[in-house]
Amino acid sequence: MQSTIKELLDALGCNLEADTVLDYIQNDPNYGNSNLSSKQVNEYAQRLALKASNAKTFLKKYDDLKSRNTDNLSDLIVLFYKLVCDEKRSRFSKPKVAPKPILGDNKLQITKEDLPQIKDKLLKAVDESKKLVMKSFEEKEAKLRPNWYNSLDLPNWQKDHPAMSWDFPKEPTPIIASLAGIPIASQENIIIDEILYVFSGIPGNYIVHQPVKDTYDPRTFSISDDLDDALKQIVQQMLPLASNYSIVRRFIEHCNMWSGQVLHALVSAIEMLLKDYYTMIAQLETEHMSGNLSLQKLWYFVLPTMHTMQVLAAIVTNIGKSELRGGAVLTVLHDKTNTLMGDARAQEISLFLTERACRPYLRILDQWIHKGTIVDPFQEFLIEDNELVNKEELPVDYSADYWEKRYSVQKERVPKFLDKYTDIILRTGKYLNVISQCGKSISKTNTEDIKYSLREQNYSAAIQRAYAFASKSLLELLLKEYDLMGRLKSVKNYFLMSQGDFIVQFMDATEQELSKKIDDIIPSKLESLLGLCLRLSAASHDPYNEDMRVELLPYDLQFQMFKILSIETEDEKEYKQNKDCPPLTGIETFSFGMEVKWPVSLVLNHKAIACYQMIFRHLFYCKHVERLLCRVWLYNKVVKRFAAARLYADAFALRQRMLSCVQHLQYYMCVEVIEPSWCQLIQSLDKVNNVDEVLERHNDFLESCLGDCMLTSPQLLKAVTTLCLVCVQFCTFMQEMRKYFVDAELNCMLGSPYDNTDYSEASGCGASGGCSDSFGRSVSRYGLRFTAALLSVLAIIERMARDNNTNKLLNISARLNFNTYYVKQLEKFCSDDKLLDGEKKVTPS
């Protein structure tokens, strides 16, 4: 790192030292957390090159280091850019604190000899303050400019050549001539010539302009007092034309290169109108030179133009004072056109300006809805492309963020006449963009350009046609070429456990490995077993089985769901802290994963796969509990042959209660929740018209499954988890007691000569005596815990069903209540000695 820093410093040629950079790296906790893409780092390098002594040398060194795959290069580039900017900012901030003036020999009184010195220092301070003000103003303007503009070296024409302005000079000029003693007829000729100059933005000798405080304030004029009152009154009536012309000229000259294409088009349209205005001034001047123009005729000729210029001034003042750009300008023009319904001439002018200003905006819109690309260098279009890097460089959750975050609507840029079509415009371009990223060529279906009109039907029809084509094309691409339905069925087979033989084979093969602690599990072994089960089961016919993989998550399902449900709640802080959790087993952390390629990843994105994983983990754990209880049932078949089998009747009944309960839970989730929701999803997908509807239906399916599978209620999930945990603990207890069952039966069969007291005590269980009492008490405790957990689940389900009117939860409540009644009857029958003696004829199930 030290050698890299030294090479960059040498190429940069700045005053930074290597020790300063290293100290910053060691002391800054945020260093290395930028997570910027390669394109963003390249932009920082190009900006940094502009501040280097030799930009080409620095960029060459940067490319050399990049080609060598230098570690931490991106973080160092960002750090250097910050340090160089801070250094220059601190350097420029020093003159802001003016030094204290030191006068003469620290005299207490100021004399005439000190005045020149004070004057020079004041002028110097004023010049420095002006420079600081101008610099801050230029920095503010620079933020509005695009990035590529900073690399251009363009002159500031208004500052360097103020005489090039077509508006009045900024500095006022006094009235330098007098009309005293001149006859009225001669005054009229002089004042006509004078006012024609004023109409063109040129100050005269007898009519002079006054400075304006703000850019768009009306301009006032001073008229010579020697002018005849009648002539002065007519002149004052015509001066608003010059004032409005001055406002329009100021607006035109204030629009610079970075003002945007819409303002450029508007300025071009205004210039076309001003061309007619200048032609009128030239014609009036010709009439005046021929001696055929009087002041009354001039007033008659300019009267229609005064109205036109007033409309122009009102429009540009509204736009300029609000500093509007892009779509906001079009909104102002559209509203102004609608408000001028009663004035045909003014509406015609406003309509002309609106139609011209809309052309570049509608050109961008046409490119977006017909090709899915945005060419908007000045950030004026209603849709902003947030794409900074190539798709291949993004993380795995790219597809999830792509649809929601890459393209966003900027409300302030939406023209009013396109407001109702914003959503359609957004989706149309997104559909086409996805198609183009799949390598498909897009041909423009409509050859007509979109044009502005007061009748919305003119462009709404084009937008609707483009939307219909894009939505149909992308939907056919997903459903036919990329087999979206086949992908969804594959997800259902594995994550929702509809491929039964595969799940059974996989659990049989991985049971030993998944029973270990998570740190002791070998993921590659699980991957091998997964591939073996996929090849040996009916899943071998699935064309997408090779995309399956195994994942071991570092938290259990309950913690994961609680963390998700606690977002933006008071419980969120609890899950942000790192807690010391007991080591988890593979069963608690295991889940399937799936590799989904573009563009199917728009539907099966990172978030959707996470929802499927949560449902799978819940079903997988319930299946694991059922397998443990079935294994206990196999152990109990051996015990039923013993002479003292009635001593284990309570354990048999409790095992059957647990097994029945877990099976009912699985039946409810798989048959009553997932399967109907899946059928409803398939039926709804046959009727969709666009990809957004596909996403909506798929999200509704996942939300329905998560909610009805009791995963979105923290209390209910905790209660169900506790119920399963009691079942697992009971199964562990019964497995530990298995060897004691056999030992106790052997002692009874062999008789007293083989009876060993020490062995019986070590066994922990026997056919009679205190050992059987201890076993019975343990079973009773597990029975009480299971009953309490089951009643807790039923109480929460009934409360939720009553509050939310959820029929599906009422179904599982009825099933578990029936199960409770049935098991009580089974316990009664199992306690009968005759039934136990005839166990071979009656099965517990």
mmCIF file of N, CA and C in Angstrom, residues 406-443:
data_model
loop_
_atom_site.group_PDB
_atom_site.id
_atom_site.type_symbol
_atom_site.label_atom_id
_atom_site.label_comp_id
_atom_site.label_asym_id
_atom_site.label_seq_id
_atom_site.Cartn_x
_atom_site.Cartn_y
_atom_site.Cartn_z
ATOM 1 N N ARG A 406 -33.839 1.026 -10.311
ATOM 2 C CA ARG A 406 -33.008 1.552 -11.395
ATOM 3 C C ARG A 406 -33.679 2.744 -12.065
ATOM 4 N N TYR A 407 -34.930 2.589 -12.434
ATOM 5 C CA TYR A 407 -35.657 3.685 -13.074
ATOM 6 C C TYR A 407 -36.660 4.253 -12.080
ATOM 7 N N SER A 408 -36.583 5.532 -11.856
ATOM 8 C CA SER A 408 -37.479 6.200 -10.912
ATOM 9 C C SER A 408 -38.090 7.424 -11.567
ATOM 10 N N VAL A 409 -39.317 7.742 -11.170
ATOM 11 C CA VAL A 409 -40.031 8.895 -11.699
ATOM 12 C C VAL A 409 -39.727 10.117 -10.837
ATOM 13 N N GLN A 410 -39.301 11.195 -11.474
ATOM 14 C CA GLN A 410 -39.050 12.464 -10.796
ATOM 15 C C GLN A 410 -40.281 13.350 -10.993
ATOM 16 N N LYS A 411 -41.058 13.516 -9.925
ATOM 17 C CA LYS A 411 -42.332 14.212 -10.019
ATOM 18 C C LYS A 411 -42.188 15.639 -10.524
ATOM 19 N N GLU A 412 -41.093 16.313 -10.115
ATOM 20 C CA GLU A 412 -40.936 17.699 -10.515
ATOM 21 C C GLU A 412 -40.630 17.846 -12.004
ATOM 22 N N ARG A 413 -40.281 16.766 -12.681
ATOM 23 C CA ARG A 413 -39.975 16.829 -14.109
ATOM 24 C C ARG A 413 -41.125 16.360 -14.992
ATOM 25 N N VAL A 414 -42.249 16.017 -14.414
ATOM 26 C CA VAL A 414 -43.369 15.490 -15.191
ATOM 27 C C VAL A 414 -44.213 16.647 -15.705
ATOM 28 N N PRO A 415 -44.341 16.815 -17.019
ATOM 29 C CA PRO A 415 -45.254 17.845 -17.531
ATOM 30 C C PRO A 415 -46.693 17.511 -17.152
ATOM 31 N N LYS A 416 -47.485 18.543 -16.979
ATOM 32 C CA LYS A 416 -48.853 18.337 -16.519
ATOM 33 C C LYS A 416 -49.662 17.519 -17.501
ATOM 34 N N PHE A 417 -49.431 17.709 -18.798
ATOM 35 C CA PHE A 417 -50.214 16.988 -19.793
ATOM 36 C C PHE A 417 -49.812 15.516 -19.905
ATOM 37 N N LEU A 418 -48.710 15.105 -19.247
ATOM 38 C CA LEU A 418 -48.307 13.688 -19.235
ATOM 39 C C LEU A 418 -48.462 13.060 -17.850
ATOM 40 N N ASP A 419 -49.077 13.768 -16.932
ATOM 41 C CA ASP A 419 -49.139 13.299 -15.548
ATOM 42 C C ASP A 419 -49.891 11.978 -15.430
ATOM 43 N N LYS A 420 -51.011 11.854 -16.131
ATOM 44 C CA LYS A 420 -51.830 10.638 -16.020
ATOM 45 C C LYS A 420 -51.205 9.438 -16.729
ATOM 46 N N TYR A 421 -50.190 9.678 -17.556
ATOM 47 C CA TYR A 421 -49.547 8.584 -18.294
ATOM 48 C C TYR A 421 -48.174 8.224 -17.718
ATOM 49 N N THR A 422 -47.847 8.763 -16.559
ATOM 50 C CA THR A 422 -46.500 8.550 -16.001
ATOM 51 C C THR A 422 -46.206 7.080 -15.772
ATOM 52 N N ASP A 423 -47.142 6.373 -15.165
ATOM 53 C CA ASP A 423 -46.913 4.958 -14.841
ATOM 54 C C ASP A 423 -46.773 4.122 -16.114
ATOM 55 N N ILE A 424 -47.590 4.413 -17.118
ATOM 56 C CA ILE A 424 -47.512 3.657 -18.378
ATOM 57 C C ILE A 424 -46.184 3.932 -19.078
ATOM 58 N N ILE A 425 -45.752 5.190 -19.069
ATOM 59 C CA ILE A 425 -44.480 5.533 -19.707
ATOM 60 C C ILE A 425 -43.327 4.823 -19.013
ATOM 61 N N LEU A 426 -43.346 4.800 -17.686
ATOM 62 C CA LEU A 426 -42.279 4.138 -16.930
ATOM 63 C C LEU A 426 -42.203 2.661 -17.273
ATOM 64 N N ARG A 427 -43.346 1.985 -17.253
ATOM 65 C CA ARG A 427 -43.348 0.545 -17.496
ATOM 66 C C ARG A 427 -42.992 0.200 -18.941
ATOM 67 N N THR A 428 -43.417 1.047 -19.881
ATOM 68 C CA THR A 428 -43.121 0.769 -21.294
ATOM 69 C C THR A 428 -41.620 0.714 -21.532
ATOM 70 N N GLY A 429 -40.908 1.737 -21.075
ATOM 71 C CA GLY A 429 -39.459 1.744 -21.275
ATOM 72 C C GLY A 429 -38.757 0.637 -20.523
ATOM 73 N N LYS A 430 -39.243 0.314 -19.321
ATOM 74 C CA LYS A 430 -38.621 -0.767 -18.546
ATOM 75 C C LYS A 430 -38.763 -2.105 -19.261
ATOM 76 N N TYR A 431 -39.938 -2.351 -19.825
ATOM 77 C CA TYR A 431 -40.137 -3.599 -20.567
ATOM 78 C C TYR A 431 -39.156 -3.696 -21.729
ATOM 79 N N LEU A 432 -39.055 -2.613 -22.496
ATOM 80 C CA LEU A 432 -38.161 -2.634 -23.660
ATOM 81 C C LEU A 432 -36.706 -2.752 -23.237
ATOM 82 N N ASN A 433 -36.349 -2.138 -22.117
ATOM 83 C CA ASN A 433 -34.972 -2.218 -21.642
ATOM 84 C C ASN A 433 -34.602 -3.649 -21.274
ATOM 85 N N VAL A 434 -35.537 -4.364 -20.647
ATOM 86 C CA VAL A 434 -35.279 -5.765 -20.304
ATOM 87 C C VAL A 434 -35.117 -6.595 -21.570
ATOM 88 N N ILE A 435 -35.953 -6.338 -22.567
ATOM 89 C CA ILE A 435 -35.853 -7.084 -23.826
ATOM 90 C C ILE A 435 -34.504 -6.847 -24.488
ATOM 91 N N SER A 436 -34.053 -5.594 -24.479
ATOM 92 C CA SER A 436 -32.757 -5.289 -25.107
ATOM 93 C C SER A 436 -31.610 -5.921 -24.339
ATOM 94 N N GLN A 437 -31.716 -6.018 -23.006
ATOM 95 C CA GLN A 437 -30.664 -6.655 -22.225
ATOM 96 C C GLN A 437 -30.627 -8.166 -22.434
ATOM 97 N N CYS A 438 -31.699 -8.711 -22.958
ATOM 98 C CA CYS A 438 -31.707 -10.137 -23.293
ATOM 99 C C CYS A 438 -31.111 -10.391 -24.672
ATOM 100 N N GLY A 439 -30.622 -9.332 -25.315
ATOM 101 C CA GLY A 439 -30.002 -9.485 -26.625
ATOM 102 C C GLY A 439 -30.971 -9.464 -27.784
ATOM 103 N N LYS A 440 -32.209 -9.048 -27.540
ATOM 104 C CA LYS A 440 -33.203 -8.990 -28.606
ATOM 105 C C LYS A 440 -33.213 -7.595 -29.216
ATOM 106 N N SER A 441 -33.318 -7.533 -30.522
ATOM 107 C CA SER A 441 -33.393 -6.253 -31.208
ATOM 108 C C SER A 441 -34.811 -5.711 -31.139
ATOM 109 N N ILE A 442 -34.911 -4.401 -31.002
ATOM 110 C CA ILE A 442 -36.206 -3.743 -30.886
ATOM 111 C C ILE A 442 -36.371 -2.809 -32.075
ATOM 112 N N SER A 443 -37.410 -3.011 -32.821
ATOM 113 C CA SER A 443 -37.696 -2.150 -33.960
ATOM 114 C C SER A 443 -38.872 -1.256 -33.619
#
